Amino acid sequence: MNNRTSNAITAPYGLWMAVFIVAPLAIVAYYALTDAAGNFSLDNITQLSLYTDTIFRSVWFGLVATILCLVTAYPLAYIFSKTKASTQTVLVMLIMIPMWMNFILRTYAIMVLFEDTGIINHFLQSIGLSPLHLINTSGAVIFGMVYNYVPFMVLPLYTTMTKLDYKYIEAGRDLGANGFQIFKDVMIPLTKPGIISGVTMVFVPSVSTFYISQKLGGGRYTLIGDVIEMQFQTAYNYHLGASISLLLMIFILICLAVMNRFGDAEEGMVV
């Protein structure tokens, strides 16, 4: 394939990136670094200190949701990978089917479950137990993140585990390793690419989410995504909203770079 043919093939992709990736990022950066008159200003950047608590809360909720997704998805992916091929297809479909439903509808479904007069409390009262206050709590927000994003953790782990050579596990058992040692020294290193991919795919949307916190947190747990939406939809302060968005993008890019660097380092060690 000569250079002319290669350029012709990659040109549409380059145009797509320029129009839908580079240009929007440039617009966000422009608004973040200018004032209402269009003059260069760092006032919007300095105002970010007002949202320190919100930023830390977003990162903390994202970390907790990511860890819970990993703890939940890892055994599920392992079970999926050990079943017959036909069964694997069915199990993966069961994981994917909820994703076919609109994100808003899935969140409303959790609200129906968690409300004080919802299905869960109705069931508890029917068996003689006291109702629980589940809605408008931090736990509800994190549960919403886990429920919506756990498929993004299951699928890369499942893909990695289906390609594992289980002879390594058998070799570990032959050498006298117990279950925990096999898990720590064999399974985790071999499935690390899936772990890194899943953590990235869950943590990034968890940190930047906004609708889940509004509906399941009742507005009591403002996240960075909520602040960005408020600046654009309610306060009409596009410059401050853009500066917060720019900060979030930089943070996400740093996380992706760290995860990729970590993955490359582990791959080099394996090789």
Tab-separated table of C-alpha atoms in Angstrom:
chain	number	residue	atom	x	y	z
A	1	MET	CA	0.000	0.000	0.000
A	2	ASN	CA	1.557	3.300	-1.113
A	3	ASN	CA	1.379	6.580	0.771
A	4	ARG	CA	-1.348	8.026	-1.460
A	5	THR	CA	-3.667	5.087	-0.812
A	6	SER	CA	-2.900	5.161	2.891
A	7	ASN	CA	-3.651	8.893	3.082
A	8	ALA	CA	-6.923	8.419	1.218
A	9	ILE	CA	-8.024	5.755	3.696
A	10	THR	CA	-7.081	7.728	6.809
A	11	ALA	CA	-8.350	11.119	5.562
A	12	PRO	CA	-12.017	10.575	6.592
A	13	TYR	CA	-10.935	9.530	10.070
A	14	GLY	CA	-8.649	12.538	10.354
A	15	LEU	CA	-11.476	14.837	9.263
A	16	TRP	CA	-13.802	13.221	11.806
A	17	MET	CA	-11.275	13.767	14.587
A	18	ALA	CA	-10.714	17.379	13.575
A	19	VAL	CA	-14.416	18.241	13.484
A	20	PHE	CA	-15.787	16.244	16.410
A	21	ILE	CA	-12.787	15.936	18.779
A	22	VAL	CA	-10.162	18.602	18.225
A	23	ALA	CA	-12.541	21.480	17.448
A	24	PRO	CA	-14.817	20.935	20.502
A	25	LEU	CA	-11.783	20.658	22.774
A	26	ALA	CA	-10.398	23.884	21.334
A	27	ILE	CA	-13.727	25.628	21.938
A	28	VAL	CA	-13.806	24.427	25.553
A	29	ALA	CA	-10.248	25.652	26.083
A	30	TYR	CA	-11.100	29.022	24.513
A	31	TYR	CA	-14.097	29.598	26.788
A	32	ALA	CA	-12.165	28.397	29.823
A	33	LEU	CA	-9.375	30.910	29.267
A	34	THR	CA	-11.446	33.961	28.311
A	35	ASP	CA	-13.977	36.239	29.994
A	36	ALA	CA	-17.397	37.368	28.782
A	37	ALA	CA	-15.751	40.007	26.571
A	38	GLY	CA	-13.515	37.432	24.919
A	39	ASN	CA	-10.344	38.660	26.588
A	40	PHE	CA	-7.756	36.264	27.983
A	41	SER	CA	-8.426	35.648	31.680
A	42	LEU	CA	-7.554	33.136	34.376
A	43	ASP	CA	-10.437	34.171	36.629
A	44	ASN	CA	-12.424	31.069	35.703
A	45	ILE	CA	-9.475	28.848	36.607
A	46	THR	CA	-9.029	30.508	39.987
A	47	GLN	CA	-12.716	29.955	40.786
A	48	LEU	CA	-12.183	26.194	40.613
A	49	SER	CA	-10.974	26.282	44.219
A	50	LEU	CA	-14.603	26.892	45.205
A	51	TYR	CA	-15.453	23.363	44.065
A	52	THR	CA	-12.685	21.454	45.837
A	53	ASP	CA	-15.140	19.472	47.973
A	54	THR	CA	-17.220	18.611	44.919
A	55	ILE	CA	-14.168	17.428	43.016
A	56	PHE	CA	-12.975	15.215	45.878
A	57	ARG	CA	-16.499	13.840	46.338
A	58	SER	CA	-16.693	12.968	42.643
A	59	VAL	CA	-13.327	11.208	42.727
A	60	TRP	CA	-14.220	9.361	45.941
A	61	PHE	CA	-17.597	8.163	44.623
A	62	GLY	CA	-15.927	7.144	41.363
A	63	LEU	CA	-13.244	5.158	43.181
A	64	VAL	CA	-15.746	3.360	45.414
A	65	ALA	CA	-18.003	2.539	42.451
A	66	THR	CA	-15.024	1.284	40.429
A	67	ILE	CA	-13.814	-0.969	43.251
A	68	LEU	CA	-17.307	-2.386	43.774
A	69	CYS	CA	-17.662	-3.008	40.043
A	70	LEU	CA	-14.318	-4.825	40.000
A	71	VAL	CA	-15.182	-6.971	43.034
A	72	THR	CA	-18.553	-7.831	41.492
A	73	ALA	CA	-17.417	-8.335	37.909
A	74	TYR	CA	-14.278	-10.411	38.484
A	75	PRO	CA	-15.995	-13.570	39.790
A	76	LEU	CA	-18.827	-13.116	37.274
A	77	ALA	CA	-16.375	-12.944	34.385
A	78	TYR	CA	-14.543	-16.007	35.704
A	79	ILE	CA	-17.781	-17.984	35.970
A	80	PHE	CA	-18.778	-16.912	32.463
A	81	SER	CA	-15.430	-17.996	31.023
A	82	LYS	CA	-15.683	-21.479	32.574
A	83	THR	CA	-19.091	-22.328	31.086
A	84	LYS	CA	-19.913	-23.830	27.696
A	85	ALA	CA	-19.741	-21.552	24.653
A	86	SER	CA	-23.523	-21.534	24.222
A	87	THR	CA	-24.027	-20.697	27.885
A	88	GLN	CA	-21.444	-17.928	27.665
A	89	THR	CA	-23.448	-16.292	24.887
A	90	VAL	CA	-26.602	-16.330	26.990
A	91	LEU	CA	-24.841	-14.964	30.079
A	92	VAL	CA	-23.191	-12.145	28.131
A	93	MET	CA	-26.557	-11.272	26.605
A	94	LEU	CA	-28.097	-11.080	30.087
A	95	ILE	CA	-25.381	-8.589	31.036
A	96	MET	CA	-25.902	-6.550	27.862
A	97	ILE	CA	-29.721	-6.488	27.729
A	98	PRO	CA	-30.097	-3.772	30.419
A	99	MET	CA	-27.698	-1.622	28.384
A	100	TRP	CA	-30.209	-1.603	25.553
A	101	MET	CA	-32.538	0.367	27.804
A	102	ASN	CA	-32.168	4.116	28.013
A	103	PHE	CA	-29.833	5.336	30.759
A	104	ILE	CA	-32.564	7.557	32.216
A	105	LEU	CA	-35.051	4.691	32.383
A	106	ARG	CA	-32.526	2.485	34.179
A	107	THR	CA	-31.980	5.201	36.768
A	108	TYR	CA	-35.714	5.674	37.248
A	109	ALA	CA	-36.051	1.925	37.756
A	110	ILE	CA	-33.619	2.162	40.680
A	111	MET	CA	-35.677	5.029	42.095
A	112	VAL	CA	-38.771	2.824	42.022
A	113	LEU	CA	-36.868	0.189	43.967
A	114	PHE	CA	-35.289	2.526	46.523
A	115	GLU	CA	-38.083	4.988	47.308
A	116	ASP	CA	-39.479	5.017	50.836
A	117	THR	CA	-42.692	3.588	49.402
A	118	GLY	CA	-40.864	1.570	46.770
A	119	ILE	CA	-40.709	-2.114	46.019
A	120	ILE	CA	-37.922	-2.957	48.489
A	121	ASN	CA	-39.577	-1.254	51.458
A	122	HIS	CA	-42.957	-2.661	50.483
A	123	PHE	CA	-41.448	-6.151	50.583
A	124	LEU	CA	-39.749	-5.508	53.939
A	125	GLN	CA	-43.010	-4.311	55.470
A	126	SER	CA	-44.876	-7.299	54.057
A	127	ILE	CA	-42.604	-9.667	56.024
A	128	GLY	CA	-42.820	-7.621	59.212
A	129	LEU	CA	-39.554	-5.660	58.963
A	130	SER	CA	-39.087	-1.913	59.317
A	131	PRO	CA	-38.623	0.063	56.092
A	132	LEU	CA	-35.211	1.450	55.177
A	133	HIS	CA	-34.359	4.911	53.924
A	134	LEU	CA	-32.476	4.071	50.730
A	135	ILE	CA	-33.195	6.927	48.344
A	136	ASN	CA	-31.339	10.267	48.474
A	137	THR	CA	-28.267	8.710	50.098
A	138	SER	CA	-24.657	8.388	49.030
A	139	GLY	CA	-25.142	4.628	48.906
A	140	ALA	CA	-27.949	5.030	46.378
A	141	VAL	CA	-25.749	7.212	44.163
A	142	ILE	CA	-22.882	4.722	44.245
A	143	PHE	CA	-25.268	1.821	43.650
A	144	GLY	CA	-26.599	3.648	40.591
A	145	MET	CA	-23.064	3.991	39.259
A	146	VAL	CA	-22.311	0.323	39.882
A	147	TYR	CA	-25.545	-0.841	38.287
A	148	ASN	CA	-25.090	1.298	35.174
A	149	TYR	CA	-21.380	0.722	34.638
A	150	VAL	CA	-20.675	-2.838	35.846
A	151	PRO	CA	-21.122	-4.290	32.313
A	152	PHE	CA	-18.154	-2.167	31.221
A	153	MET	CA	-16.110	-4.033	33.829
A	154	VAL	CA	-17.483	-7.506	33.106
A	155	LEU	CA	-16.908	-7.518	29.356
A	156	PRO	CA	-13.154	-6.732	29.228
A	157	LEU	CA	-12.511	-9.132	32.112
A	158	TYR	CA	-14.550	-11.851	30.410
A	159	THR	CA	-12.695	-11.283	27.127
A	160	THR	CA	-9.343	-11.577	28.888
A	161	MET	CA	-10.307	-14.678	30.846
A	162	THR	CA	-11.572	-16.550	27.786
A	163	LYS	CA	-8.062	-16.237	26.340
A	164	LEU	CA	-6.261	-17.475	29.459
A	165	ASP	CA	-4.120	-20.561	29.330
A	166	TYR	CA	-5.314	-22.427	32.425
A	167	LYS	CA	-2.219	-24.608	32.311
A	168	TYR	CA	-0.551	-21.866	34.372
A	169	ILE	CA	-3.117	-22.416	37.110
A	170	GLU	CA	-2.595	-26.164	36.963
A	171	ALA	CA	1.147	-25.607	37.169
A	172	GLY	CA	0.665	-23.456	40.249
A	173	ARG	CA	-1.356	-26.179	41.922
A	174	ASP	CA	1.264	-28.784	41.023
A	175	LEU	CA	3.870	-26.574	42.706
A	176	GLY	CA	1.832	-26.520	45.902
A	177	ALA	CA	0.273	-23.054	45.688
A	178	ASN	CA	-3.018	-22.604	47.510
A	179	GLY	CA	-6.082	-20.868	46.087
A	180	PHE	CA	-5.143	-17.409	47.337
A	181	GLN	CA	-1.577	-17.687	45.989
A	182	ILE	CA	-2.868	-18.801	42.587
A	183	PHE	CA	-5.305	-15.892	42.529
A	184	LYS	CA	-2.675	-13.336	43.591
A	185	ASP	CA	0.337	-14.592	41.628
A	186	VAL	CA	-1.280	-16.155	38.561
A	187	MET	CA	-4.815	-14.933	37.895
A	188	ILE	CA	-4.344	-11.234	38.624
A	189	PRO	CA	-1.138	-10.822	36.545
A	190	LEU	CA	-2.667	-12.710	33.615
A	191	THR	CA	-5.929	-10.748	33.713
A	192	LYS	CA	-4.323	-7.354	34.378
A	193	PRO	CA	-5.055	-6.028	30.855
A	194	GLY	CA	-8.759	-6.678	31.424
A	195	ILE	CA	-8.607	-5.116	34.881
A	196	ILE	CA	-6.934	-1.963	33.564
A	197	SER	CA	-9.393	-1.670	30.693
A	198	GLY	CA	-12.401	-2.225	32.951
A	199	VAL	CA	-11.203	0.204	35.623
A	200	THR	CA	-10.683	2.878	32.982
A	201	MET	CA	-14.092	2.302	31.385
A	202	VAL	CA	-15.872	2.510	34.747
A	203	PHE	CA	-13.906	5.197	36.572
A	204	VAL	CA	-14.058	7.813	33.805
A	205	PRO	CA	-17.877	7.912	33.434
A	206	SER	CA	-18.355	7.522	37.198
A	207	VAL	CA	-16.317	10.643	37.944
A	208	SER	CA	-18.062	12.704	35.274
A	209	THR	CA	-21.633	11.490	35.806
A	210	PHE	CA	-24.405	13.884	36.797
A	211	TYR	CA	-27.886	12.435	36.251
A	212	ILE	CA	-27.439	9.578	38.722
A	213	SER	CA	-26.505	11.908	41.573
A	214	GLN	CA	-29.492	14.158	40.885
A	215	LYS	CA	-32.122	11.419	40.868
A	216	LEU	CA	-30.730	8.989	43.431
A	217	GLY	CA	-29.037	11.557	45.651
A	218	GLY	CA	-31.882	14.060	45.657
A	219	GLY	CA	-29.472	16.924	44.989
A	220	ARG	CA	-27.710	16.359	48.317
A	221	TYR	CA	-24.512	14.969	46.764
A	222	THR	CA	-23.411	17.371	44.066
A	223	LEU	CA	-20.775	15.946	41.737
A	224	ILE	CA	-18.537	17.701	39.267
A	225	GLY	CA	-20.825	16.715	36.407
A	226	ASP	CA	-23.748	18.395	38.173
A	227	VAL	CA	-21.775	21.636	38.483
A	228	ILE	CA	-20.886	21.599	34.784
A	229	GLU	CA	-24.507	20.987	33.794
A	230	MET	CA	-25.690	23.772	36.110
A	231	GLN	CA	-23.252	26.279	34.602
A	232	PHE	CA	-24.411	25.516	31.074
A	233	GLN	CA	-28.125	24.864	31.654
A	234	THR	CA	-29.077	27.166	34.540
A	235	ALA	CA	-26.404	29.765	35.330
A	236	TYR	CA	-25.469	30.257	31.654
A	237	ASN	CA	-21.885	30.827	32.735
A	238	TYR	CA	-20.265	29.062	29.810
A	239	HIS	CA	-16.783	30.253	30.723
A	240	LEU	CA	-16.834	28.763	34.223
A	241	GLY	CA	-18.507	25.621	32.937
A	242	ALA	CA	-15.825	25.282	30.282
A	243	SER	CA	-13.033	25.754	32.838
A	244	ILE	CA	-14.482	22.986	35.021
A	245	SER	CA	-14.864	20.781	31.945
A	246	LEU	CA	-11.258	21.479	30.996
A	247	LEU	CA	-10.110	20.496	34.486
A	248	LEU	CA	-12.128	17.284	34.285
A	249	MET	CA	-10.690	16.449	30.861
A	250	ILE	CA	-7.134	17.008	32.086
A	251	PHE	CA	-7.787	14.819	35.121
A	252	ILE	CA	-9.239	12.052	32.951
A	253	LEU	CA	-6.325	12.248	30.507
A	254	ILE	CA	-3.874	11.960	33.406
A	255	CYS	CA	-5.741	8.898	34.707
A	256	LEU	CA	-5.712	7.300	31.256
A	257	ALA	CA	-1.994	8.009	30.858
A	258	VAL	CA	-1.224	6.489	34.266
A	259	MET	CA	-3.307	3.389	33.524
A	260	ASN	CA	-1.707	2.948	30.100
A	261	ARG	CA	1.769	3.426	31.527
A	262	PHE	CA	0.991	0.933	34.273
A	263	GLY	CA	-0.294	-1.550	31.700
A	264	ASP	CA	2.784	-1.125	29.498
A	265	ALA	CA	5.066	-1.647	32.499
A	266	GLU	CA	3.271	-4.852	33.473
A	267	GLU	CA	3.382	-6.102	29.884
A	268	GLY	CA	7.114	-5.494	29.788
A	269	MET	CA	7.563	-7.441	33.024
A	270	VAL	CA	5.563	-10.362	31.617
A	271	VAL	CA	7.610	-10.391	28.449
